[in-house]
mmCIF file of C-alpha atoms in Angstrom:
data_model
loop_
_atom_site.group_PDB
_atom_site.id
_atom_site.type_symbol
_atom_site.label_atom_id
_atom_site.label_comp_id
_atom_site.label_asym_id
_atom_site.label_seq_id
_atom_site.Cartn_x
_atom_site.Cartn_y
_atom_site.Cartn_z
ATOM 1 C CA MET A 18 -13.399 0.112 -17.185
ATOM 2 C CA LYS A 19 -10.786 0.345 -19.907
ATOM 3 C CA ASN A 20 -8.764 -2.601 -21.137
ATOM 4 C CA ILE A 21 -5.118 -2.642 -20.082
ATOM 5 C CA ASN A 22 -2.294 -3.940 -22.224
ATOM 6 C CA LEU A 23 1.288 -4.895 -21.412
ATOM 7 C CA ASP A 24 2.409 -3.083 -24.576
ATOM 8 C CA ASN A 25 1.586 0.162 -22.769
ATOM 9 C CA LEU A 26 4.120 -0.523 -19.993
ATOM 10 C CA LYS A 27 6.910 2.051 -20.209
ATOM 11 C CA VAL A 28 8.920 0.621 -17.303
ATOM 12 C CA SER A 29 11.699 -1.814 -18.204
ATOM 13 C CA VAL A 30 10.933 -5.117 -16.438
ATOM 14 C CA ASN A 31 11.454 -8.718 -17.519
ATOM 15 C CA ASN A 32 8.986 -11.579 -17.258
ATOM 16 C CA GLU A 33 10.418 -12.865 -13.975
ATOM 17 C CA LYS A 34 9.908 -9.455 -12.402
ATOM 18 C CA LEU A 35 6.320 -9.359 -13.646
ATOM 19 C CA LYS A 36 5.672 -12.766 -12.071
ATOM 20 C CA GLU A 37 7.219 -11.527 -8.820
ATOM 21 C CA LEU A 38 4.888 -8.520 -8.821
ATOM 22 C CA TYR A 39 1.886 -10.760 -9.461
ATOM 23 C CA LYS A 40 2.869 -12.919 -6.491
ATOM 24 C CA LYS A 41 3.273 -9.881 -4.255
ATOM 25 C CA MET A 42 -0.282 -8.877 -5.066
ATOM 26 C CA TRP A 43 -1.470 -12.294 -3.939
ATOM 27 C CA ASP A 44 0.780 -12.149 -0.858
ATOM 28 C CA ILE A 45 -1.054 -8.978 0.167
ATOM 29 C CA ARG A 46 -4.483 -10.449 -0.594
ATOM 30 C CA TRP A 47 -3.884 -13.695 1.326
ATOM 31 C CA PHE A 48 -2.162 -11.881 4.213
ATOM 32 C CA GLU A 49 -5.111 -9.533 4.661
ATOM 33 C CA GLU A 50 -7.691 -12.302 4.388
ATOM 34 C CA LYS A 51 -5.826 -14.343 6.999
ATOM 35 C CA VAL A 52 -5.549 -11.363 9.343
ATOM 36 C CA ASP A 53 -9.277 -10.723 8.909
ATOM 37 C CA GLU A 54 -9.973 -14.347 9.855
ATOM 38 C CA PHE A 55 -7.877 -14.245 13.015
ATOM 39 C CA PHE A 56 -9.302 -10.926 14.202
ATOM 40 C CA ALA A 57 -12.799 -12.370 13.803
ATOM 41 C CA LYS A 58 -11.745 -15.322 15.973
ATOM 42 C CA GLY A 59 -10.249 -13.058 18.636
ATOM 43 C CA MET A 60 -6.764 -14.485 18.102
ATOM 44 C CA ILE A 61 -5.256 -11.089 17.248
ATOM 45 C CA HIS A 62 -5.943 -8.081 19.465
ATOM 46 C CA GLY A 63 -6.182 -4.353 18.917
ATOM 47 C CA THR A 64 -7.531 -3.249 15.566
ATOM 48 C CA THR A 65 -6.593 -3.495 11.912
ATOM 49 C CA HIS A 66 -7.313 -1.759 8.622
ATOM 50 C CA LEU A 67 -7.206 -4.003 5.563
ATOM 51 C CA CYS A 68 -6.325 -3.085 1.980
ATOM 52 C CA VAL A 69 -8.009 -5.932 0.081
ATOM 53 C CA GLY A 70 -8.794 -4.538 -3.377
ATOM 54 C CA GLN A 71 -5.997 -1.957 -3.293
ATOM 55 C CA GLU A 72 -3.085 -4.248 -4.175
ATOM 56 C CA ALA A 73 -2.102 -2.506 -7.431
ATOM 57 C CA SER A 74 -1.465 0.911 -5.880
ATOM 58 C CA ALA A 75 1.065 -0.537 -3.434
ATOM 59 C CA VAL A 76 2.775 -3.133 -5.636
ATOM 60 C CA GLY A 77 2.803 -1.059 -8.812
ATOM 61 C CA SER A 78 4.296 2.014 -7.155
ATOM 62 C CA CYS A 79 6.932 0.141 -5.145
ATOM 63 C CA ALA A 80 7.891 -1.847 -8.259
ATOM 64 C CA VAL A 81 9.669 1.158 -9.771
ATOM 65 C CA LEU A 82 11.621 2.164 -6.655
ATOM 66 C CA HIS A 83 15.328 1.625 -6.028
ATOM 67 C CA PRO A 84 16.294 -0.458 -2.967
ATOM 68 C CA ASP A 85 17.434 2.671 -1.093
ATOM 69 C CA ASP A 86 14.307 4.687 -1.901
ATOM 70 C CA LYS A 87 12.056 5.259 1.122
ATOM 71 C CA ILE A 88 8.352 5.003 1.814
ATOM 72 C CA THR A 89 6.071 6.212 4.587
ATOM 73 C CA SER A 90 2.840 4.348 5.144
ATOM 74 C CA THR A 91 -0.563 4.649 6.836
ATOM 75 C CA HIS A 92 -2.817 2.853 9.298
ATOM 76 C CA ARG A 93 -3.801 0.711 6.267
ATOM 77 C CA GLY A 94 -0.192 -0.258 5.647
ATOM 78 C CA HIS A 95 0.250 -4.014 5.310
ATOM 79 C CA GLY A 96 0.236 -3.817 1.512
ATOM 80 C CA HIS A 97 2.905 -1.122 1.409
ATOM 81 C CA CYS A 98 5.097 -3.188 3.736
ATOM 82 C CA ILE A 99 4.865 -6.310 1.582
ATOM 83 C CA ALA A 100 5.289 -4.347 -1.645
ATOM 84 C CA LYS A 101 8.517 -2.786 -0.317
ATOM 85 C CA GLY A 102 9.944 -6.205 0.536
ATOM 86 C CA ALA A 103 8.958 -6.892 4.133
ATOM 87 C CA GLU A 104 9.061 -10.468 5.458
ATOM 88 C CA VAL A 105 5.528 -11.762 5.949
ATOM 89 C CA ASN A 106 6.742 -14.014 8.785
ATOM 90 C CA LYS A 107 7.867 -11.037 10.842
ATOM 91 C CA MET A 108 4.754 -9.069 9.931
ATOM 92 C CA MET A 109 2.422 -11.843 11.067
ATOM 93 C CA ALA A 110 4.436 -12.349 14.247
ATOM 94 C CA GLU A 111 4.056 -8.649 14.991
ATOM 95 C CA LEU A 112 0.285 -8.876 14.702
ATOM 96 C CA PHE A 113 0.312 -11.888 17.027
ATOM 97 C CA GLY A 114 2.275 -9.832 19.568
ATOM 98 C CA ARG A 115 5.375 -12.059 19.438
ATOM 99 C CA THR A 116 8.970 -10.992 20.020
ATOM 100 C CA THR A 117 9.848 -12.363 16.565
ATOM 101 C CA GLY A 118 7.820 -9.551 14.987
ATOM 102 C CA TYR A 119 9.202 -6.390 13.409
ATOM 103 C CA CYS A 120 8.591 -4.340 16.558
ATOM 104 C CA LYS A 121 9.036 -7.304 18.917
ATOM 105 C CA GLY A 122 5.277 -7.544 19.275
ATOM 106 C CA LYS A 123 4.856 -4.032 20.672
ATOM 107 C CA GLY A 124 3.723 -2.129 17.604
ATOM 108 C CA GLY A 125 0.957 -4.237 16.150
ATOM 109 C CA SER A 126 -0.809 -3.707 12.856
ATOM 110 C CA MET A 127 -0.415 0.065 12.520
ATOM 111 C CA HIS A 128 3.267 0.452 13.388
ATOM 112 C CA ILE A 129 5.225 -2.012 11.254
ATOM 113 C CA ALA A 130 8.523 -0.586 10.001
ATOM 114 C CA ASP A 131 11.428 -2.117 8.089
ATOM 115 C CA VAL A 132 14.096 0.570 7.843
ATOM 116 C CA ASP A 133 16.576 -1.790 6.167
ATOM 117 C CA LYS A 134 14.153 -2.103 3.236
ATOM 118 C CA GLY A 135 13.437 1.631 3.153
ATOM 119 C CA ASN A 136 10.064 1.354 4.906
ATOM 120 C CA LEU A 137 10.080 4.163 7.460
ATOM 121 C CA GLY A 138 6.924 2.869 9.034
ATOM 122 C CA ALA A 139 3.162 2.714 9.102
ATOM 123 C CA ASN A 140 1.356 5.340 11.157
ATOM 124 C CA GLY A 141 -1.814 5.223 13.221
ATOM 125 C CA ILE A 142 -2.365 8.978 12.873
ATOM 126 C CA VAL A 143 -4.298 10.096 9.790
ATOM 127 C CA GLY A 144 -1.870 12.173 7.740
ATOM 128 C CA GLY A 145 0.909 11.444 10.232
ATOM 129 C CA GLY A 146 3.296 10.016 7.654
ATOM 130 C CA ILE A 147 3.156 13.009 5.314
ATOM 131 C CA PRO A 148 5.465 15.355 7.277
ATOM 132 C CA LEU A 149 7.789 12.407 7.957
ATOM 133 C CA ALA A 150 8.116 11.802 4.221
ATOM 134 C CA VAL A 151 8.980 15.450 3.645
ATOM 135 C CA GLY A 152 11.567 15.225 6.417
ATOM 136 C CA SER A 153 13.070 12.172 4.746
ATOM 137 C CA ALA A 154 13.151 14.005 1.421
ATOM 138 C CA LEU A 155 14.758 17.026 3.095
ATOM 139 C CA THR A 156 17.481 14.741 4.444
ATOM 140 C CA ALA A 157 18.190 13.451 0.937
ATOM 141 C CA HIS A 158 18.275 17.030 -0.369
ATOM 142 C CA MET A 159 20.596 18.389 2.341
ATOM 143 C CA LYS A 160 22.973 15.422 2.238
ATOM 144 C CA LYS A 161 22.894 15.228 -1.568
ATOM 145 C CA LEU A 162 21.708 11.622 -1.503
ATOM 146 C CA ASP A 163 20.047 9.995 -4.494
ATOM 147 C CA TYR A 164 16.991 8.432 -2.884
ATOM 148 C CA VAL A 165 13.364 9.456 -3.363
ATOM 149 C CA THR A 166 10.669 9.156 -0.700
ATOM 150 C CA VAL A 167 7.195 7.928 -1.642
ATOM 151 C CA CYS A 168 4.455 8.983 0.756
ATOM 152 C CA TYR A 169 1.167 7.052 0.954
ATOM 153 C CA PHE A 170 -2.030 8.415 2.483
ATOM 154 C CA GLY A 171 -5.771 8.112 1.996
ATOM 155 C CA ASP A 172 -8.321 10.572 0.701
ATOM 156 C CA GLY A 173 -9.318 11.493 4.264
ATOM 157 C CA ALA A 174 -5.799 12.695 5.049
ATOM 158 C CA THR A 175 -5.977 15.375 2.356
ATOM 159 C CA ASN A 176 -8.179 17.484 4.638
ATOM 160 C CA GLU A 177 -5.620 17.432 7.447
ATOM 161 C CA GLY A 178 -3.385 20.414 8.094
ATOM 162 C CA SER A 179 -0.334 18.162 7.911
ATOM 163 C CA PHE A 180 -1.119 17.438 4.251
ATOM 164 C CA HIS A 181 -1.240 21.083 3.210
ATOM 165 C CA GLU A 182 1.743 22.193 5.283
ATOM 166 C CA ALA A 183 3.904 19.326 4.067
ATOM 167 C CA LEU A 184 2.999 19.776 0.400
ATOM 168 C CA ASN A 185 3.732 23.484 0.593
ATOM 169 C CA LEU A 186 7.129 22.898 2.199
ATOM 170 C CA ALA A 187 8.047 20.178 -0.311
ATOM 171 C CA ALA A 188 7.177 22.565 -3.131
ATOM 172 C CA VAL A 189 9.044 25.555 -1.716
ATOM 173 C CA TRP A 190 12.203 23.508 -1.178
ATOM 174 C CA ASN A 191 11.776 21.404 -4.346
ATOM 175 C CA LEU A 192 12.170 18.147 -2.426
ATOM 176 C CA PRO A 193 12.493 14.611 -3.901
ATOM 177 C CA VAL A 194 9.157 13.244 -2.683
ATOM 178 C CA VAL A 195 6.180 11.646 -4.433
ATOM 179 C CA PHE A 196 2.815 11.987 -2.703
ATOM 180 C CA ILE A 197 0.427 9.095 -3.419
ATOM 181 C CA CYS A 198 -3.195 9.482 -2.374
ATOM 182 C CA GLU A 199 -4.898 6.099 -2.380
ATOM 183 C CA ASN A 200 -8.445 7.345 -2.854
ATOM 184 C CA ASN A 201 -10.510 4.319 -1.834
ATOM 185 C CA GLN A 202 -13.710 6.394 -1.977
ATOM 186 C CA TYR A 203 -14.342 6.597 1.771
ATOM 187 C CA GLY A 204 -12.764 8.480 4.654
ATOM 188 C CA MET A 205 -13.856 6.085 7.390
ATOM 189 C CA SER A 206 -17.657 6.026 6.811
ATOM 190 C CA GLY A 207 -18.038 9.180 4.714
ATOM 191 C CA PRO A 208 -17.872 9.193 0.895
ATOM 192 C CA VAL A 209 -15.121 11.388 -0.507
ATOM 193 C CA LYS A 210 -17.656 13.338 -2.602
ATOM 194 C CA ASP A 211 -19.134 14.662 0.652
ATOM 195 C CA MET A 212 -15.714 15.659 1.999
ATOM 196 C CA VAL A 213 -14.192 17.636 -0.894
ATOM 197 C CA LYS A 214 -15.843 19.814 -3.530
ATOM 198 C CA ILE A 215 -13.382 19.142 -6.349
ATOM 199 C CA GLU A 216 -13.724 16.121 -8.600
ATOM 200 C CA ASN A 217 -10.101 15.003 -8.295
ATOM 201 C CA ILE A 218 -7.933 15.386 -5.207
ATOM 202 C CA SER A 219 -4.872 15.714 -7.454
ATOM 203 C CA GLU A 220 -6.098 19.202 -8.384
ATOM 204 C CA ARG A 221 -4.841 20.365 -4.996
ATOM 205 C CA ALA A 222 -1.265 20.156 -6.278
ATOM 206 C CA LYS A 223 -1.923 23.235 -8.423
ATOM 207 C CA ALA A 224 -2.139 25.410 -5.335
ATOM 208 C CA TYR A 225 1.416 24.468 -4.430
ATOM 209 C CA GLY A 226 2.901 24.747 -7.905
ATOM 210 C CA PHE A 227 3.757 21.173 -8.791
ATOM 211 C CA PRO A 228 2.185 18.436 -10.969
ATOM 212 C CA GLY A 229 -0.882 16.496 -9.924
ATOM 213 C CA VAL A 230 -2.436 13.576 -11.790
ATOM 214 C CA THR A 231 -5.372 11.222 -11.213
ATOM 215 C CA ILE A 232 -5.166 7.624 -12.433
ATOM 216 C CA ASP A 233 -6.917 4.270 -12.196
ATOM 217 C CA GLY A 234 -5.375 2.824 -9.048
ATOM 218 C CA ASN A 235 -6.484 -0.704 -9.983
ATOM 219 C CA ASP A 236 -4.515 -0.647 -13.247
ATOM 220 C CA MET A 237 -1.016 -1.994 -12.540
ATOM 221 C CA ILE A 238 0.355 -0.706 -15.841
ATOM 222 C CA GLU A 239 -0.860 2.846 -15.276
ATOM 223 C CA VAL A 240 0.318 2.808 -11.658
ATOM 224 C CA MET A 241 3.832 1.708 -12.658
ATOM 225 C CA ASN A 242 4.108 4.164 -15.553
ATOM 226 C CA THR A 243 2.857 7.151 -13.578
ATOM 227 C CA THR A 244 4.921 6.421 -10.473
ATOM 228 C CA GLU A 245 8.074 5.860 -12.540
ATOM 229 C CA GLU A 246 7.641 9.254 -14.188
ATOM 230 C CA ALA A 247 7.026 10.993 -10.857
ATOM 231 C CA VAL A 248 9.939 9.257 -9.123
ATOM 232 C CA GLU A 249 12.388 10.180 -11.884
ATOM 233 C CA HIS A 250 10.996 13.725 -11.903
ATOM 234 C CA ALA A 251 11.836 13.943 -8.191
ATOM 235 C CA ARG A 252 15.194 12.172 -8.487
ATOM 236 C CA SER A 253 16.258 14.633 -11.199
ATOM 237 C CA GLY A 254 15.791 17.574 -8.855
ATOM 238 C CA ASN A 255 12.455 18.757 -10.215
ATOM 239 C CA GLY A 256 10.501 18.407 -6.978
ATOM 240 C CA PRO A 257 7.321 16.620 -5.922
ATOM 241 C CA THR A 258 4.292 15.179 -7.705
ATOM 242 C CA LEU A 259 0.862 14.338 -6.273
ATOM 243 C CA ILE A 260 -0.632 11.139 -7.707
ATOM 244 C CA GLU A 261 -4.228 10.301 -6.874
ATOM 245 C CA MET A 262 -4.864 6.579 -7.381
ATOM 246 C CA LYS A 263 -8.582 5.857 -7.432
ATOM 247 C CA THR A 264 -9.255 2.451 -5.931
ATOM 248 C CA TYR A 265 -11.596 0.735 -3.447
ATOM 249 C CA ARG A 266 -11.304 -1.139 -0.184
ATOM 250 C CA TRP A 267 -13.399 -4.293 -0.228
ATOM 251 C CA LYS A 268 -13.525 -4.585 3.563
ATOM 252 C CA GLY A 269 -14.730 -2.080 6.121
ATOM 253 C CA HIS A 270 -12.695 0.830 7.420
ATOM 254 C CA SER A 271 -11.569 -1.330 10.337
ATOM 255 C CA LYS A 272 -12.478 -4.685 11.849
ATOM 256 C CA SER A 273 -15.568 -3.239 13.597
ATOM 257 C CA ASP A 274 -17.065 -1.644 10.475
ATOM 258 C CA ALA A 275 -20.275 -3.268 9.170
ATOM 259 C CA ARG A 276 -20.208 -1.071 6.015
ATOM 260 C CA LEU A 277 -23.756 0.203 6.520
ATOM 261 C CA TYR A 278 -22.984 3.396 4.604
ATOM 262 C CA ARG A 279 -22.610 1.711 1.194
ATOM 263 C CA THR A 280 -24.484 -0.857 -0.870
ATOM 264 C CA ARG A 281 -23.487 -4.408 -1.677
ATOM 265 C CA GLU A 282 -24.150 -3.518 -5.337
ATOM 266 C CA GLU A 283 -21.448 -0.849 -5.196
ATOM 267 C CA GLU A 284 -19.024 -3.330 -3.681
ATOM 268 C CA SER A 285 -19.845 -5.869 -6.379
ATOM 269 C CA ASP A 286 -19.236 -3.305 -9.120
ATOM 270 C CA TRP A 287 -15.791 -2.513 -7.730
ATOM 271 C CA LYS A 288 -14.919 -6.191 -7.351
ATOM 272 C CA GLU A 289 -15.365 -6.462 -11.111
ATOM 273 C CA LYS A 290 -12.316 -4.170 -11.272
ATOM 274 C CA ASP A 291 -10.214 -6.543 -9.139
ATOM 275 C CA PRO A 292 -6.608 -5.391 -9.742
ATOM 276 C CA ILE A 293 -5.156 -8.889 -9.401
ATOM 277 C CA LYS A 294 -7.531 -10.393 -11.965
ATOM 278 C CA ARG A 295 -6.906 -7.520 -14.366
ATOM 279 C CA PHE A 296 -3.124 -7.881 -14.092
ATOM 280 C CA GLN A 297 -3.383 -11.654 -14.437
ATOM 281 C CA ASP A 298 -5.383 -11.294 -17.663
ATOM 282 C CA VAL A 299 -2.743 -8.934 -19.062
ATOM 283 C CA LEU A 300 0.110 -11.310 -18.248
ATOM 284 C CA ILE A 301 -1.680 -14.304 -19.741
ATOM 285 C CA ALA A 302 -2.524 -12.346 -22.907
ATOM 286 C CA ALA A 303 1.130 -11.289 -23.215
ATOM 287 C CA GLU A 304 2.242 -14.922 -22.685
ATOM 288 C CA VAL A 305 4.253 -14.028 -19.591
ATOM 289 C CA PHE A 306 2.669 -17.093 -18.022
ATOM 290 C CA THR A 307 -0.237 -19.484 -18.546
ATOM 291 C CA LYS A 308 -3.445 -19.750 -16.554
ATOM 292 C CA GLU A 309 -1.960 -22.818 -14.860
ATOM 293 C CA ASP A 310 1.191 -20.874 -13.961
ATOM 294 C CA ALA A 311 -0.957 -18.123 -12.449
ATOM 295 C CA GLU A 312 -2.809 -20.656 -10.305
ATOM 296 C CA ALA A 313 0.490 -22.183 -9.139
ATOM 297 C CA ILE A 314 1.740 -18.739 -8.072
ATOM 298 C CA ARG A 315 -1.541 -18.079 -6.255
ATOM 299 C CA GLN A 316 -1.269 -21.360 -4.357
ATOM 300 C CA GLN A 317 2.396 -20.773 -3.476
ATOM 301 C CA SER A 318 1.472 -17.378 -2.104
ATOM 302 C CA LYS A 319 -1.325 -18.907 -0.022
ATOM 303 C CA LYS A 320 1.109 -21.469 1.396
ATOM 304 C CA ASP A 321 3.650 -18.758 2.244
ATOM 305 C CA ILE A 322 1.037 -16.851 4.233
ATOM 306 C CA GLU A 323 -0.132 -19.999 6.003
ATOM 307 C CA ASP A 324 3.511 -20.712 6.873
ATOM 308 C CA SER A 325 3.806 -17.184 8.277
ATOM 309 C CA VAL A 326 0.960 -17.982 10.669
ATOM 310 C CA GLU A 327 2.820 -21.029 11.965
ATOM 311 C CA PHE A 328 5.973 -18.922 12.356
ATOM 312 C CA ALA A 329 3.988 -16.360 14.324
ATOM 313 C CA LYS A 330 2.362 -18.897 16.624
ATOM 314 C CA GLU A 331 5.738 -20.456 17.445
ATOM 315 C CA GLY A 332 7.282 -17.150 18.501
ATOM 316 C CA PRO A 333 7.583 -16.266 22.197
ATOM 317 C CA MET A 334 5.396 -13.675 23.896
ATOM 318 C CA PRO A 335 7.169 -10.662 25.450
ATOM 319 C CA THR A 336 8.120 -10.999 29.116
ATOM 320 C CA LYS A 337 7.611 -8.358 31.802
ATOM 321 C CA GLU A 338 11.269 -7.445 31.414
ATOM 322 C CA ASP A 339 10.681 -6.731 27.713
ATOM 323 C CA LEU A 340 8.010 -4.134 28.326
ATOM 324 C CA LEU A 341 10.335 -1.223 29.030
ATOM 325 C CA THR A 342 12.939 -1.939 26.359
ATOM 326 C CA ASP A 343 13.079 -0.348 22.908
ATOM 327 C CA ILE A 344 10.588 2.365 23.862
ATOM 328 C CA TYR A 345 10.729 6.091 24.517
ATOM 329 C CA ALA A 346 9.680 7.437 27.901
#
């Protein structure tokens, strides 16, 4: 694991912005841990897919986006939502099935969207968000709008037909889209090395004629630098980029996953690469804040998530009359 240094950051951000990004990472971590707790207690229904350990790929990439830039997300989408500016109160209420949630309690964990913030939505279908991102980018191209669409997906989605069709179309039409593969090493319960023969998934971009790059997805500095370059490449009319961010999910694939397919030693090794701790060390070394400041931010984040739980619990449940509103039939 290489050392990371704030001097290497090519993106122009001030200290207050860096603190905000650090807090967002903790917001994601605490949100996911709280959701995990409530699912275990049977207080939240359905299923969920947590992104603990992957905070840098979401926060670092969204950090360089303009407010009107768009994202499409995945079934493991809570981190993307928070990174793009979603309200944790409304997110938690959605998971509790309350009308105060983003989808009025009808979408649950895998369908949170916040169009006002540029979040076009999470998606329960593996690879389902990739064609949507290309459609969003096509809209920007045809209407001569300035926004870029960032598309998140996991390593498992890169073997779906939707991935290959969408990448080919984006390349042919030179669309303003950035494809981000969050390679967390496992497609459900299968290791990525058993699913693809190439060493780096980013190599697949070569077949479609646009740049592909593999980076350390737990390194906030590298994530921000690489995404900034790809976003500006797209915004300037030069077409898409595929970024593979190698990271690791600390939890199971979903709430029912006992993680029998991997060792606790492997998990421990990856936890040594904790993206929040690594970013914290960089900010302390650069005197952006002190260790005490970092702890205060961590505690404020924890309180904000606990407050979101209270907000969720106070929200009303949908009535029978609500069931057939805001849906397609």
